[in-house]
Tab-separated table of C-alpha atoms and ligand atoms in Angstrom:
chain	number	residue	atom	x	y	z
A	17	UNK	CA	-11.282	-26.641	4.547
A	18	UNK	CA	-13.857	-29.052	3.384
A	19	UNK	CA	-17.383	-29.520	4.478
A	20	UNK	CA	-16.422	-32.708	6.276
A	21	UNK	CA	-13.311	-31.208	8.101
A	22	UNK	CA	-13.497	-32.477	11.715
A	23	UNK	CA	-16.686	-34.455	11.167
A	24	UNK	CA	-16.910	-37.564	13.273
A	25	UNK	CA	-17.807	-40.427	11.217
A	26	UNK	CA	-18.513	-44.211	12.019
A	27	UNK	CA	-18.394	-46.712	9.258
A	28	UNK	CA	-19.118	-50.366	9.731
A	29	UNK	CA	-17.654	-53.129	7.445
A	30	UNK	CA	-14.883	-50.909	6.345
A	31	UNK	CA	-12.186	-53.603	6.330
A	32	UNK	CA	-12.594	-53.847	2.510
A	33	UNK	CA	-14.893	-53.232	-0.359
A	34	UNK	CA	-17.602	-50.491	-0.260
A	35	UNK	CA	-17.024	-49.773	3.383
A	36	UNK	CA	-13.297	-49.065	2.788
A	37	UNK	CA	-13.948	-46.953	-0.049
A	38	UNK	CA	-16.498	-44.933	1.942
A	39	UNK	CA	-14.002	-44.409	4.908
A	40	UNK	CA	-11.279	-43.323	2.424
A	41	UNK	CA	-13.656	-40.870	0.789
A	42	UNK	CA	-14.487	-39.247	4.124
A	43	UNK	CA	-10.843	-39.273	5.326
A	44	UNK	CA	-9.801	-37.518	2.096
A	45	UNK	CA	-12.374	-34.603	3.124
A	46	UNK	CA	-10.677	-34.170	6.433
A	47	UNK	CA	-13.067	-36.360	8.645
A	48	UNK	CA	-12.202	-38.202	11.700
A	49	UNK	CA	-13.188	-41.868	11.503
A	50	UNK	CA	-13.946	-44.820	13.655
A	51	UNK	CA	-14.018	-47.897	11.283
A	52	UNK	CA	-15.325	-51.300	12.245
A	53	UNK	CA	-15.310	-54.860	11.123
A	54	UNK	CA	-14.976	-58.306	12.833
A	55	UNK	CA	-11.345	-59.328	11.831
A	56	UNK	CA	-8.775	-57.316	13.705
A	57	UNK	CA	-6.102	-57.864	11.232
A	58	UNK	CA	-8.143	-56.683	8.191
A	59	UNK	CA	-9.745	-53.660	9.919
A	60	UNK	CA	-6.156	-52.769	11.403
A	61	UNK	CA	-4.689	-52.858	8.058
A	62	UNK	CA	-7.519	-50.823	6.588
A	63	UNK	CA	-6.888	-48.028	9.339
A	64	UNK	CA	-3.136	-48.360	8.645
A	65	UNK	CA	-3.629	-47.772	5.013
A	66	UNK	CA	-6.001	-44.749	5.468
A	67	UNK	CA	-3.699	-43.113	8.177
A	68	UNK	CA	-0.704	-43.490	5.868
A	69	UNK	CA	-2.385	-40.968	3.401
A	70	UNK	CA	-4.377	-39.034	5.970
A	71	UNK	CA	-2.268	-39.126	9.189
A	72	UNK	CA	-4.259	-39.723	12.551
A	73	UNK	CA	-7.580	-39.669	10.767
A	74	UNK	CA	-8.768	-43.165	11.625
A	75	UNK	CA	-9.330	-45.416	14.616
A	76	UNK	CA	-10.353	-48.974	14.332
A	77	UNK	CA	-12.515	-51.262	16.306
A	78	UNK	CA	-12.846	-55.188	15.796
A	79	UNK	CA	-16.463	-55.815	16.416
A	80	UNK	CA	-19.297	-57.981	15.372
A	81	UNK	CA	-22.236	-55.742	14.579
A	82	UNK	CA	-24.598	-58.556	15.290
A	83	UNK	CA	-23.506	-58.656	18.917
A	84	UNK	CA	-25.829	-56.300	20.746
A	85	UNK	CA	-24.011	-55.979	24.002
A	86	UNK	CA	-20.632	-55.697	22.388
A	87	UNK	CA	-22.025	-52.858	20.128
A	88	UNK	CA	-23.335	-50.887	23.134
A	89	UNK	CA	-19.930	-51.277	24.958
A	90	UNK	CA	-17.890	-50.197	21.830
A	91	UNK	CA	-20.249	-47.603	21.006
A	92	UNK	CA	-19.154	-45.785	24.265
A	93	UNK	CA	-15.491	-46.300	23.539
A	94	UNK	CA	-16.053	-44.897	20.023
A	95	UNK	CA	-17.684	-41.713	21.518
A	96	UNK	CA	-14.952	-41.304	23.984
A	97	UNK	CA	-12.362	-41.543	21.230
A	98	UNK	CA	-14.073	-39.284	18.714
A	99	UNK	CA	-15.555	-37.023	21.145
A	100	UNK	CA	-19.016	-37.519	19.710
A	101	UNK	CA	-20.493	-38.561	16.423
A	102	UNK	CA	-22.010	-36.649	13.377
A	103	UNK	CA	-22.361	-39.379	10.604
A	104	UNK	CA	-23.077	-43.138	11.165
A	105	UNK	CA	-22.816	-45.331	8.021
A	106	UNK	CA	-24.301	-48.921	8.454
A	107	UNK	CA	-22.563	-50.784	5.776
A	108	UNK	CA	-21.470	-54.132	7.184
A	109	UNK	CA	-23.168	-56.927	5.363
A	110	UNK	CA	-22.959	-60.707	4.453
A	111	UNK	CA	-24.556	-63.093	1.989
A	112	UNK	CA	-25.318	-66.876	2.646
A	113	UNK	CA	-27.138	-67.614	-0.623
A	114	UNK	CA	-29.197	-70.678	-1.412
A	115	UNK	CA	-32.655	-71.613	-2.553
A	116	UNK	CA	-35.256	-71.453	0.269
A	117	UNK	CA	-35.637	-75.204	-0.217
A	118	UNK	CA	-32.071	-75.764	0.974
A	119	UNK	CA	-31.505	-72.676	3.178
A	120	UNK	CA	-30.457	-73.527	6.718
A	121	UNK	CA	-31.887	-71.785	9.671
A	122	UNK	CA	-28.460	-70.527	10.613
A	123	UNK	CA	-28.084	-68.910	7.183
A	124	UNK	CA	-31.308	-66.980	7.627
A	125	UNK	CA	-30.061	-65.942	11.178
A	126	UNK	CA	-26.556	-64.840	10.279
A	127	UNK	CA	-27.761	-62.680	7.355
A	128	UNK	CA	-30.534	-61.096	9.288
A	129	UNK	CA	-28.577	-60.581	12.495
A	130	UNK	CA	-25.724	-58.900	10.637
A	131	UNK	CA	-27.441	-56.767	7.891
A	132	UNK	CA	-30.561	-55.707	9.765
A	133	UNK	CA	-30.125	-56.250	13.500
A	134	UNK	CA	-26.559	-54.900	13.150
A	135	UNK	CA	-27.885	-51.493	11.955
A	136	UNK	CA	-30.409	-51.497	14.911
A	137	UNK	CA	-27.618	-52.178	17.323
A	138	UNK	CA	-25.450	-49.363	16.054
A	139	UNK	CA	-28.403	-46.925	16.058
A	140	UNK	CA	-29.325	-47.954	19.568
A	141	UNK	CA	-25.771	-47.446	20.663
A	142	UNK	CA	-25.240	-44.145	19.095
A	143	UNK	CA	-28.578	-42.263	18.536
A	144	UNK	CA	-28.171	-40.077	21.673
A	145	UNK	CA	-24.715	-38.856	20.858
A	146	UNK	CA	-25.763	-38.379	17.219
A	147	UNK	CA	-28.673	-36.082	18.288
A	148	UNK	CA	-25.995	-33.766	19.578
A	149	UNK	CA	-23.943	-33.948	16.500
A	150	UNK	CA	-23.684	-31.226	13.781
A	151	UNK	CA	-25.979	-31.796	10.730
A	152	UNK	CA	-26.306	-35.507	11.985
A	153	UNK	CA	-26.801	-38.307	9.434
A	154	UNK	CA	-27.523	-41.938	9.383
A	155	UNK	CA	-26.908	-43.727	6.013
A	156	UNK	CA	-27.748	-47.479	5.711
A	157	UNK	CA	-26.239	-49.352	2.767
A	158	UNK	CA	-29.223	-51.515	1.457
A	159	UNK	CA	-29.343	-53.324	-1.901
A	160	UNK	CA	-31.505	-53.366	-5.105
A	161	UNK	CA	-32.132	-57.022	-3.873
A	162	UNK	CA	-34.202	-55.471	-1.107
A	163	UNK	CA	-36.234	-53.663	-3.847
A	164	UNK	CA	-36.871	-56.511	-6.211
A	165	UNK	CA	-35.895	-59.775	-4.443
A	166	UNK	CA	-33.728	-62.551	-6.020
A	167	UNK	CA	-34.070	-66.232	-6.353
A	168	UNK	CA	-31.543	-67.749	-3.955
A	169	UNK	CA	-31.228	-64.727	-1.780
A	170	UNK	CA	-34.548	-64.715	0.293
A	171	UNK	CA	-32.436	-64.103	3.508
A	172	UNK	CA	-30.359	-61.283	1.890
A	173	UNK	CA	-33.520	-59.705	0.219
A	174	UNK	CA	-35.409	-59.740	3.467
A	175	UNK	CA	-32.584	-58.234	5.555
A	176	UNK	CA	-32.075	-55.448	2.896
A	177	UNK	CA	-35.874	-54.690	2.607
A	178	UNK	CA	-36.039	-54.716	6.411
A	179	UNK	CA	-33.339	-52.146	6.445
A	180	UNK	CA	-35.351	-49.745	4.188
A	181	UNK	CA	-38.257	-50.101	6.606
A	182	UNK	CA	-35.806	-49.346	9.483
A	183	UNK	CA	-34.518	-46.310	7.498
A	184	UNK	CA	-37.954	-44.823	7.083
A	185	UNK	CA	-38.836	-45.318	10.739
A	186	UNK	CA	-35.646	-43.917	11.960
A	187	UNK	CA	-36.209	-40.993	9.515
A	188	UNK	CA	-39.685	-40.312	11.160
A	189	UNK	CA	-38.602	-40.797	14.741
A	190	UNK	CA	-35.416	-38.665	14.599
A	191	UNK	CA	-36.614	-35.893	12.281
A	192	UNK	CA	-37.585	-33.690	15.226
A	193	UNK	CA	-33.983	-33.906	16.334
A	194	UNK	CA	-32.702	-32.893	12.884
A	195	UNK	CA	-30.990	-36.301	12.288
A	196	UNK	CA	-31.724	-37.387	8.611
A	197	UNK	CA	-31.757	-41.076	7.865
A	198	UNK	CA	-31.557	-42.494	4.221
A	199	UNK	CA	-30.542	-45.699	2.510
A	200	UNK	CA	-28.607	-46.403	-0.611
A	201	UNK	CA	-29.514	-49.375	-2.764
A	202	UNK	CA	-26.467	-50.369	-4.780
A	203	UNK	CA	-26.851	-52.523	-7.913
A	204	UNK	CA	-23.939	-54.908	-8.594
A	205	UNK	CA	-20.647	-53.354	-7.474
A	206	UNK	CA	-17.201	-54.978	-8.109
A	207	UNK	CA	-16.086	-56.152	-4.618
A	208	UNK	CA	-15.030	-59.461	-2.863
A	209	UNK	CA	-18.883	-59.979	-2.431
A	210	UNK	CA	-19.360	-59.923	-6.286
A	211	UNK	CA	-16.005	-61.523	-7.212
A	212	UNK	CA	-17.473	-64.901	-5.994
A	213	UNK	CA	-19.983	-64.809	-8.981
A	214	UNK	CA	-19.135	-66.720	-12.030
A	215	UNK	CA	-18.475	-64.790	-15.388
A	216	UNK	CA	-21.679	-66.207	-16.799
A	217	UNK	CA	-23.644	-64.807	-13.809
A	218	UNK	CA	-21.858	-61.416	-14.151
A	219	UNK	CA	-22.649	-61.293	-17.902
A	220	UNK	CA	-26.244	-62.097	-17.044
A	221	UNK	CA	-26.314	-59.108	-14.594
A	222	UNK	CA	-24.688	-56.882	-17.012
A	223	UNK	CA	-27.320	-57.578	-19.634
A	224	UNK	CA	-30.023	-56.114	-17.226
A	225	UNK	CA	-28.086	-53.059	-16.596
A	226	UNK	CA	-28.986	-50.050	-18.869
A	227	UNK	CA	-25.407	-48.548	-18.371
A	228	UNK	CA	-24.105	-52.050	-19.328
A	229	UNK	CA	-21.351	-52.257	-16.730
A	230	UNK	CA	-20.836	-53.208	-12.980
A	231	UNK	CA	-20.525	-50.326	-10.561
A	232	UNK	CA	-17.479	-49.225	-8.716
A	233	UNK	CA	-17.011	-48.773	-5.008
A	234	UNK	CA	-16.483	-45.139	-5.551
A	235	UNK	CA	-19.934	-44.809	-6.981
A	236	UNK	CA	-21.354	-45.726	-3.602
A	237	UNK	CA	-18.759	-43.639	-1.611
A	238	UNK	CA	-19.569	-40.568	-3.670
A	239	UNK	CA	-23.359	-41.082	-3.163
A	240	UNK	CA	-22.681	-41.402	0.671
A	241	UNK	CA	-20.715	-38.296	0.672
A	242	UNK	CA	-23.682	-36.428	-0.978
A	243	UNK	CA	-26.239	-37.677	1.469
A	244	UNK	CA	-23.959	-36.775	4.303
A	245	UNK	CA	-23.332	-33.341	3.071
A	246	UNK	CA	-25.209	-30.005	4.003
A	247	UNK	CA	-26.555	-29.958	0.601
A	248	UNK	CA	-28.588	-33.024	1.426
A	249	UNK	CA	-30.184	-31.573	4.564
A	250	UNK	CA	-33.795	-31.729	3.151
A	251	UNK	CA	-33.498	-35.395	2.173
A	252	UNK	CA	-34.677	-37.953	4.679
A	253	UNK	CA	-36.314	-41.457	4.537
A	254	UNK	CA	-35.439	-41.982	0.810
A	255	UNK	CA	-33.844	-44.908	-0.809
A	256	UNK	CA	-31.388	-43.997	-3.668
A	257	UNK	CA	-30.589	-46.713	-5.972
A	258	UNK	CA	-27.165	-46.561	-7.477
A	259	UNK	CA	-27.308	-49.264	-9.981
A	260	UNK	CA	-26.768	-48.001	-13.495
A	261	UNK	CA	-30.608	-47.845	-14.160
A	262	UNK	CA	-31.148	-51.459	-13.192
A	263	UNK	CA	-34.254	-50.918	-11.177
A	264	UNK	CA	-35.709	-47.798	-12.751
B	321	NAP	P1	-17.462	-57.125	1.340
B	321	NAP	O1	-16.312	-56.847	0.366
B	321	NAP	O2	-17.783	-58.563	1.706
B	321	NAP	O3	-17.112	-56.471	2.803
B	321	NAP	C1	-18.149	-56.569	3.776
B	321	NAP	C2	-17.354	-55.870	5.085
B	321	NAP	O4	-18.203	-56.137	6.227
B	321	NAP	C3	-15.996	-56.497	5.413
B	321	NAP	O5	-15.302	-55.482	6.043
B	321	NAP	C4	-16.402	-57.362	6.504
B	321	NAP	O6	-15.318	-57.694	7.461
B	321	NAP	C5	-17.661	-56.650	7.189
B	321	NAP	N1	-18.445	-57.461	8.090
B	321	NAP	C6	-19.255	-58.605	7.689
B	321	NAP	N2	-19.879	-59.178	8.782
B	321	NAP	C7	-19.542	-58.159	9.708
B	321	NAP	C8	-20.110	-58.075	11.064
B	321	NAP	N3	-21.013	-59.073	11.608
B	321	NAP	N4	-19.584	-57.275	11.853
B	321	NAP	C9	-18.893	-56.261	11.528
B	321	NAP	N5	-18.247	-56.203	10.201
B	321	NAP	C10	-18.814	-57.290	9.400
B	321	NAP	O7	-18.769	-56.582	0.885
B	321	NAP	P2	-19.020	-55.294	0.029
B	321	NAP	O8	-19.553	-55.805	-1.329
B	321	NAP	O9	-18.203	-54.220	0.168
B	321	NAP	O10	-20.616	-54.813	0.607
B	321	NAP	C11	-20.659	-53.691	1.626
B	321	NAP	C12	-22.156	-53.567	1.771
B	321	NAP	O11	-22.942	-53.193	0.587
B	321	NAP	C13	-22.883	-54.818	2.211
B	321	NAP	O12	-24.008	-54.382	3.200
B	321	NAP	C14	-23.529	-55.370	1.103
B	321	NAP	O13	-24.793	-56.125	1.273
B	321	NAP	C15	-23.956	-54.040	0.320
B	321	NAP	N6	-24.129	-54.300	-1.185
B	321	NAP	C16	-23.048	-54.695	-1.935
B	321	NAP	C17	-23.260	-54.882	-3.296
B	321	NAP	C18	-22.138	-55.246	-4.191
B	321	NAP	O14	-22.453	-55.536	-5.431
B	321	NAP	N7	-20.939	-55.525	-3.606
B	321	NAP	C19	-24.561	-54.699	-3.855
B	321	NAP	C20	-25.518	-54.180	-2.953
B	321	NAP	C21	-25.255	-53.923	-1.728
B	321	NAP	P3	-15.108	-58.734	8.411
B	321	NAP	O15	-15.313	-60.057	7.677
B	321	NAP	O16	-13.736	-58.481	8.961
B	321	NAP	O17	-16.150	-58.670	9.500
């Protein structure tokens, strides 16, 4: 029996990359999951893949986290399906990179609506049932870019910095109900999001990382497991950079 056996866990953006790795890590520990992303085919096949190894562990929901009304409605369906919730991982995120000079208003809105408002929408939908959970946790996947900024990523940096402010405010608001809320700030992790970068840019990034390598999705999944564990019960409102030392 693991510390996560029977825990009810919701992970957004779990169709691939970091979110899928987080979902697999919780399933391996005996949790019951609801996983979310927009594309029904990819989130369905992610659930199928997890259930093949951990039978009946995972339900999937095709949902745009940026859509407030849809999130409230699906939130109810998730609670009905899982019978409650103990852990919420806000991981869904997108980039629409470009220098401010050329950034379109839609690029700003899409990134802020997904990365920041998406987390707000999920917390609004699930905070009441979370308060009734066992050792309840909210973990928001921010980014080192939210800490240090980046040329060409003003929208992304603002969304991820905003997520840190949201994290600290939730931590203060829900502390009285024993819900902890923390953020993880990944550095550069090998996923579809970073596969888009050219080899030159990747080498440039690696040269700034003291541990001299890109991170792996399991580095983030393992950190998420720790922050969700009973051992992390006295940690709230924190931002944990998992970045090979890039931002120390
Ligand atoms: P990814 O491979 O692009 O996966 C993103 C996931 O989010 C996909 O499953 C995608 O599925 C889902 N998603 C996107 N928009 C959504 C929406 N509006 N509603 C619901 N689901 C949505 O990204 P990743 O690299 O794994 O990144 C995961 C998180 O870590 C993101 O928040 C990212 O900003 C953060 N992060 C990543 C890195 C990195 O180096 N990879 C570094 C720092 C932070 P659909 O397209 O089907 O919706």
